[in-house]
PDB file of C-alpha atoms in Angstrom:
ATOM      1  CA  MET A   1      11.955 -11.932   6.379  1.00  0.00           C
ATOM      2  CA  THR A   2      10.245  -9.539   8.761  1.00  0.00           C
ATOM      3  CA  VAL A   3       7.352  -7.144   8.249  1.00  0.00           C
ATOM      4  CA  ARG A   4       6.867  -3.950  10.237  1.00  0.00           C
ATOM      5  CA  VAL A   5       5.391  -0.489   9.943  1.00  0.00           C
ATOM      6  CA  LEU A   6       7.911   1.849   8.369  1.00  0.00           C
ATOM      7  CA  THR A   7       9.291   4.931  10.092  1.00  0.00           C
ATOM      8  CA  GLU A   8      10.860   8.145   8.839  1.00  0.00           C
ATOM      9  CA  GLN A   9      14.263   6.446   9.088  1.00  0.00           C
ATOM     10  CA  ASP A  10      13.142   4.099   6.297  1.00  0.00           C
ATOM     11  CA  TRP A  11      12.940   6.977   3.808  1.00  0.00           C
ATOM     12  CA  PRO A  12      15.954   5.982   1.661  1.00  0.00           C
ATOM     13  CA  ALA A  13      14.554   2.484   1.045  1.00  0.00           C
ATOM     14  CA  ALA A  14      11.036   3.816   0.551  1.00  0.00           C
ATOM     15  CA  ALA A  15      12.301   6.373  -1.986  1.00  0.00           C
ATOM     16  CA  ARG A  16      14.040   3.593  -3.926  1.00  0.00           C
ATOM     17  CA  LEU A  17      10.786   1.605  -4.024  1.00  0.00           C
ATOM     18  CA  TYR A  18       8.580   4.593  -4.911  1.00  0.00           C
ATOM     19  CA  ALA A  19      10.859   5.192  -7.903  1.00  0.00           C
ATOM     20  CA  GLN A  20      10.065   1.644  -9.098  1.00  0.00           C
ATOM     21  CA  LEU A  21       6.350   1.886  -8.377  1.00  0.00           C
ATOM     22  CA  ASN A  22       5.099   3.677 -11.452  1.00  0.00           C
ATOM     23  CA  THR A  23       7.467   4.735 -14.164  1.00  0.00           C
ATOM     24  CA  LYS A  24       4.726   6.898 -15.751  1.00  0.00           C
ATOM     25  CA  ALA A  25       4.362   9.067 -12.642  1.00  0.00           C
ATOM     26  CA  SER A  26       7.064  11.566 -11.974  1.00  0.00           C
ATOM     27  CA  PHE A  27       8.722  10.824  -8.661  1.00  0.00           C
ATOM     28  CA  VAL A  28      11.689  12.745  -7.383  1.00  0.00           C
ATOM     29  CA  ALA A  29      13.238  11.661  -4.096  1.00  0.00           C
ATOM     30  CA  ASP A  30      13.754  15.202  -2.881  1.00  0.00           C
ATOM     31  CA  ALA A  31      13.114  16.998   0.416  1.00  0.00           C
ATOM     32  CA  LYS A  32       9.460  17.600  -0.496  1.00  0.00           C
ATOM     33  CA  ALA A  33       8.860  13.890  -1.173  1.00  0.00           C
ATOM     34  CA  GLN A  34      10.583  13.028   2.092  1.00  0.00           C
ATOM     35  CA  ALA A  35       8.355  15.508   3.953  1.00  0.00           C
ATOM     36  CA  ASN A  36       5.289  13.986   2.305  1.00  0.00           C
ATOM     37  CA  PHE A  37       6.444  10.508   3.363  1.00  0.00           C
ATOM     38  CA  ALA A  38       6.711  11.742   6.962  1.00  0.00           C
ATOM     39  CA  LYS A  39       3.268  13.364   6.693  1.00  0.00           C
ATOM     40  CA  VAL A  40       1.719  10.101   5.491  1.00  0.00           C
ATOM     41  CA  LEU A  41       3.367   8.207   8.348  1.00  0.00           C
ATOM     42  CA  ARG A  42       1.864  10.663  10.863  1.00  0.00           C
ATOM     43  CA  HIS A  43      -1.627  10.502   9.338  1.00  0.00           C
ATOM     44  CA  ASP A  44      -4.055   8.881  11.767  1.00  0.00           C
ATOM     45  CA  GLY A  45      -5.194   5.499  10.476  1.00  0.00           C
ATOM     46  CA  THR A  46      -2.441   5.200   7.864  1.00  0.00           C
ATOM     47  CA  PHE A  47       0.307   2.592   7.966  1.00  0.00           C
ATOM     48  CA  ILE A  48       3.084   1.837   5.506  1.00  0.00           C
ATOM     49  CA  TYR A  49       4.128  -1.775   5.925  1.00  0.00           C
ATOM     50  CA  GLY A  50       7.572  -2.825   4.806  1.00  0.00           C
ATOM     51  CA  ALA A  51       8.861  -6.319   4.210  1.00  0.00           C
ATOM     52  CA  HIS A  52      12.529  -6.651   5.142  1.00  0.00           C
ATOM     53  CA  LEU A  53      14.961  -9.166   3.777  1.00  0.00           C
ATOM     54  CA  ASN A  54      18.498  -9.264   5.148  1.00  0.00           C
ATOM     55  CA  GLY A  55      17.749  -6.084   7.105  1.00  0.00           C
ATOM     56  CA  GLU A  56      16.670  -4.039   4.078  1.00  0.00           C
ATOM     57  CA  VAL A  57      13.199  -2.897   3.066  1.00  0.00           C
ATOM     58  CA  GLN A  58      12.505  -4.755  -0.172  1.00  0.00           C
ATOM     59  CA  ALA A  59       8.736  -4.235  -0.472  1.00  0.00           C
ATOM     60  CA  MET A  60       6.034  -1.963   0.931  1.00  0.00           C
ATOM     61  CA  ALA A  61       2.314  -1.267   0.894  1.00  0.00           C
ATOM     62  CA  THR A  62       0.242   1.572   2.329  1.00  0.00           C
ATOM     63  CA  LEU A  63      -2.987   0.956   4.253  1.00  0.00           C
ATOM     64  CA  HIS A  64      -5.442   3.778   4.911  1.00  0.00           C
ATOM     65  CA  LEU A  65      -8.216   3.040   7.395  1.00  0.00           C
ATOM     66  CA  MET A  66     -11.055   5.326   6.429  1.00  0.00           C
ATOM     67  CA  PRO A  67     -13.821   6.438   8.788  1.00  0.00           C
ATOM     68  CA  ASN A  68     -17.283   5.531   7.616  1.00  0.00           C
ATOM     69  CA  VAL A  69     -20.943   6.242   8.409  1.00  0.00           C
ATOM     70  CA  THR A  70     -22.529   3.088   7.005  1.00  0.00           C
ATOM     71  CA  TYR A  71     -21.912  -0.458   8.244  1.00  0.00           C
ATOM     72  CA  GLY A  72     -22.419   0.687  11.814  1.00  0.00           C
ATOM     73  CA  GLY A  73     -19.589   3.190  11.520  1.00  0.00           C
ATOM     74  CA  ARG A  74     -17.031   0.469  10.814  1.00  0.00           C
ATOM     75  CA  PRO A  75     -14.058   1.722   8.795  1.00  0.00           C
ATOM     76  CA  TYR A  76     -12.900   0.389   5.472  1.00  0.00           C
ATOM     77  CA  GLY A  77      -9.351  -0.181   4.356  1.00  0.00           C
ATOM     78  CA  LEU A  78      -7.761   1.155   1.200  1.00  0.00           C
ATOM     79  CA  ILE A  79      -4.437  -0.316   0.114  1.00  0.00           C
ATOM     80  CA  GLU A  80      -2.238   1.716  -2.213  1.00  0.00           C
ATOM     81  CA  ASN A  81       1.328   1.859  -3.482  1.00  0.00           C
ATOM     82  CA  VAL A  82       2.124  -1.845  -3.301  1.00  0.00           C
ATOM     83  CA  VAL A  83       5.622  -2.406  -4.646  1.00  0.00           C
ATOM     84  CA  SER A  84       8.423  -4.950  -4.422  1.00  0.00           C
ATOM     85  CA  ASP A  85      11.985  -4.298  -5.467  1.00  0.00           C
ATOM     86  CA  LYS A  86      12.471  -5.758  -8.935  1.00  0.00           C
ATOM     87  CA  ALA A  87      15.342  -7.932  -7.676  1.00  0.00           C
ATOM     88  CA  ALA A  88      13.247  -9.326  -4.801  1.00  0.00           C
ATOM     89  CA  ARG A  89      10.032 -10.241  -6.617  1.00  0.00           C
ATOM     90  CA  GLY A  90       8.677 -13.754  -6.249  1.00  0.00           C
ATOM     91  CA  LEU A  91      10.031 -14.175  -2.702  1.00  0.00           C
ATOM     92  CA  GLY A  92       6.703 -13.701  -0.882  1.00  0.00           C
ATOM     93  CA  LEU A  93       7.507 -10.210   0.373  1.00  0.00           C
ATOM     94  CA  ALA A  94       4.455  -8.518  -1.135  1.00  0.00           C
ATOM     95  CA  ARG A  95       2.206 -11.270   0.200  1.00  0.00           C
ATOM     96  CA  ALA A  96       3.648 -10.856   3.698  1.00  0.00           C
ATOM     97  CA  GLU A  97       3.187  -7.075   3.760  1.00  0.00           C
ATOM     98  CA  MET A  98      -0.307  -7.342   2.288  1.00  0.00           C
ATOM     99  CA  GLU A  99      -1.260  -9.925   4.916  1.00  0.00           C
ATOM    100  CA  ALA A 100       0.013  -7.581   7.648  1.00  0.00           C
ATOM    101  CA  ALA A 101      -1.982  -4.656   6.237  1.00  0.00           C
ATOM    102  CA  ILE A 102      -5.137  -6.746   5.894  1.00  0.00           C
ATOM    103  CA  GLU A 103      -4.744  -8.049   9.456  1.00  0.00           C
ATOM    104  CA  GLU A 104      -4.435  -4.441  10.676  1.00  0.00           C
ATOM    105  CA  ALA A 105      -7.696  -3.610   8.880  1.00  0.00           C
ATOM    106  CA  TRP A 106      -9.492  -6.598  10.438  1.00  0.00           C
ATOM    107  CA  LEU A 107      -8.153  -5.654  13.895  1.00  0.00           C
ATOM    108  CA  ALA A 108      -9.671  -2.189  13.347  1.00  0.00           C
ATOM    109  CA  ASN A 109     -13.002  -3.930  12.580  1.00  0.00           C
ATOM    110  CA  ALA A 110     -12.967  -2.793   8.946  1.00  0.00           C
ATOM    111  CA  TYR A 111     -15.845  -4.244   6.971  1.00  0.00           C
ATOM    112  CA  LYS A 112     -13.822  -4.421   3.746  1.00  0.00           C
ATOM    113  CA  VAL A 113     -10.405  -3.817   2.257  1.00  0.00           C
ATOM    114  CA  MET A 114     -10.108  -2.565  -1.284  1.00  0.00           C
ATOM    115  CA  LEU A 115      -7.458  -1.550  -3.751  1.00  0.00           C
ATOM    116  CA  LEU A 116      -7.057  -0.439  -7.324  1.00  0.00           C
ATOM    117  CA  THR A 117      -4.531  -1.810  -9.774  1.00  0.00           C
ATOM    118  CA  GLY A 118      -3.924  -1.144 -13.445  1.00  0.00           C
ATOM    119  CA  GLN A 119      -5.954  -3.117 -15.986  1.00  0.00           C
ATOM    120  CA  GLN A 120      -2.786  -4.239 -17.761  1.00  0.00           C
ATOM    121  CA  ASN A 121      -1.005  -5.043 -14.505  1.00  0.00           C
ATOM    122  CA  GLU A 122       0.413  -8.523 -13.992  1.00  0.00           C
ATOM    123  CA  ALA A 123      -0.375  -8.085 -10.274  1.00  0.00           C
ATOM    124  CA  VAL A 124      -4.097  -8.735 -10.866  1.00  0.00           C
ATOM    125  CA  GLY A 125      -3.555 -12.488 -10.500  1.00  0.00           C
ATOM    126  CA  PHE A 126      -1.549 -11.913  -7.324  1.00  0.00           C
ATOM    127  CA  TYR A 127      -4.383  -9.893  -5.769  1.00  0.00           C
ATOM    128  CA  GLU A 128      -6.946 -12.495  -6.840  1.00  0.00           C
ATOM    129  CA  LYS A 129      -4.897 -15.237  -5.152  1.00  0.00           C
ATOM    130  CA  MET A 130      -5.025 -13.148  -1.976  1.00  0.00           C
ATOM    131  CA  GLY A 131      -8.840 -13.132  -2.157  1.00  0.00           C
ATOM    132  CA  PHE A 132      -9.501  -9.769  -3.819  1.00  0.00           C
ATOM    133  CA  SER A 133     -12.248  -9.747  -6.419  1.00  0.00           C
ATOM    134  CA  SER A 134     -13.614  -7.346  -8.993  1.00  0.00           C
ATOM    135  CA  ASP A 135     -16.999  -9.082  -8.999  1.00  0.00           C
ATOM    136  CA  ASP A 136     -18.826  -6.647  -6.681  1.00  0.00           C
ATOM    137  CA  LYS A 137     -17.506  -3.236  -7.624  1.00  0.00           C
ATOM    138  CA  ILE A 138     -15.984  -1.326 -10.507  1.00  0.00           C
ATOM    139  CA  GLY A 139     -13.081   0.955  -9.677  1.00  0.00           C
ATOM    140  CA  MET A 140     -13.169   4.309 -11.436  1.00  0.00           C
ATOM    141  CA  ILE A 141     -10.749   7.220 -11.346  1.00  0.00           C
ATOM    142  CA  LEU A 142     -11.075  10.888 -12.173  1.00  0.00           C
ATOM    143  CA  ARG A 143      -7.732  12.596 -12.605  1.00  0.00           C
ATOM    144  CA  ARG A 144      -7.241  16.339 -12.548  1.00  0.00           C
ATOM    145  CA  PRO A 145      -6.506  17.650 -16.057  1.00  0.00           C
TER     146      PRO A 145
END
């Protein structure tokens, strides 16, 4: 297994994983989605880490390093869109990509790394094993009607 930052050439694998990410959200692997993937990759402070098994991207996670005014101007990390291919779950791929993203945040001197996950998501235990906690903060979302 290897972990690296994805590039635009990884779009086909990323599209396959995005389709598995959230079956409630509409995702279409079209030219617009591909352009948005490229835009995210070019965004300063954003990294999409991919875990590769047998040369194929089998899992990915996005890290956004956000500028900040408090904490001496140190950034914070936001991890989103963590997904492993259904056939490759339980192999440590998500852990490896998450560890790479977290290390990137610490190298950038981030004072914290946070993420949101669904309340009914079986991944909660996975994130807790990695050291994430919901003790300090409550995540809240406002969606556009």
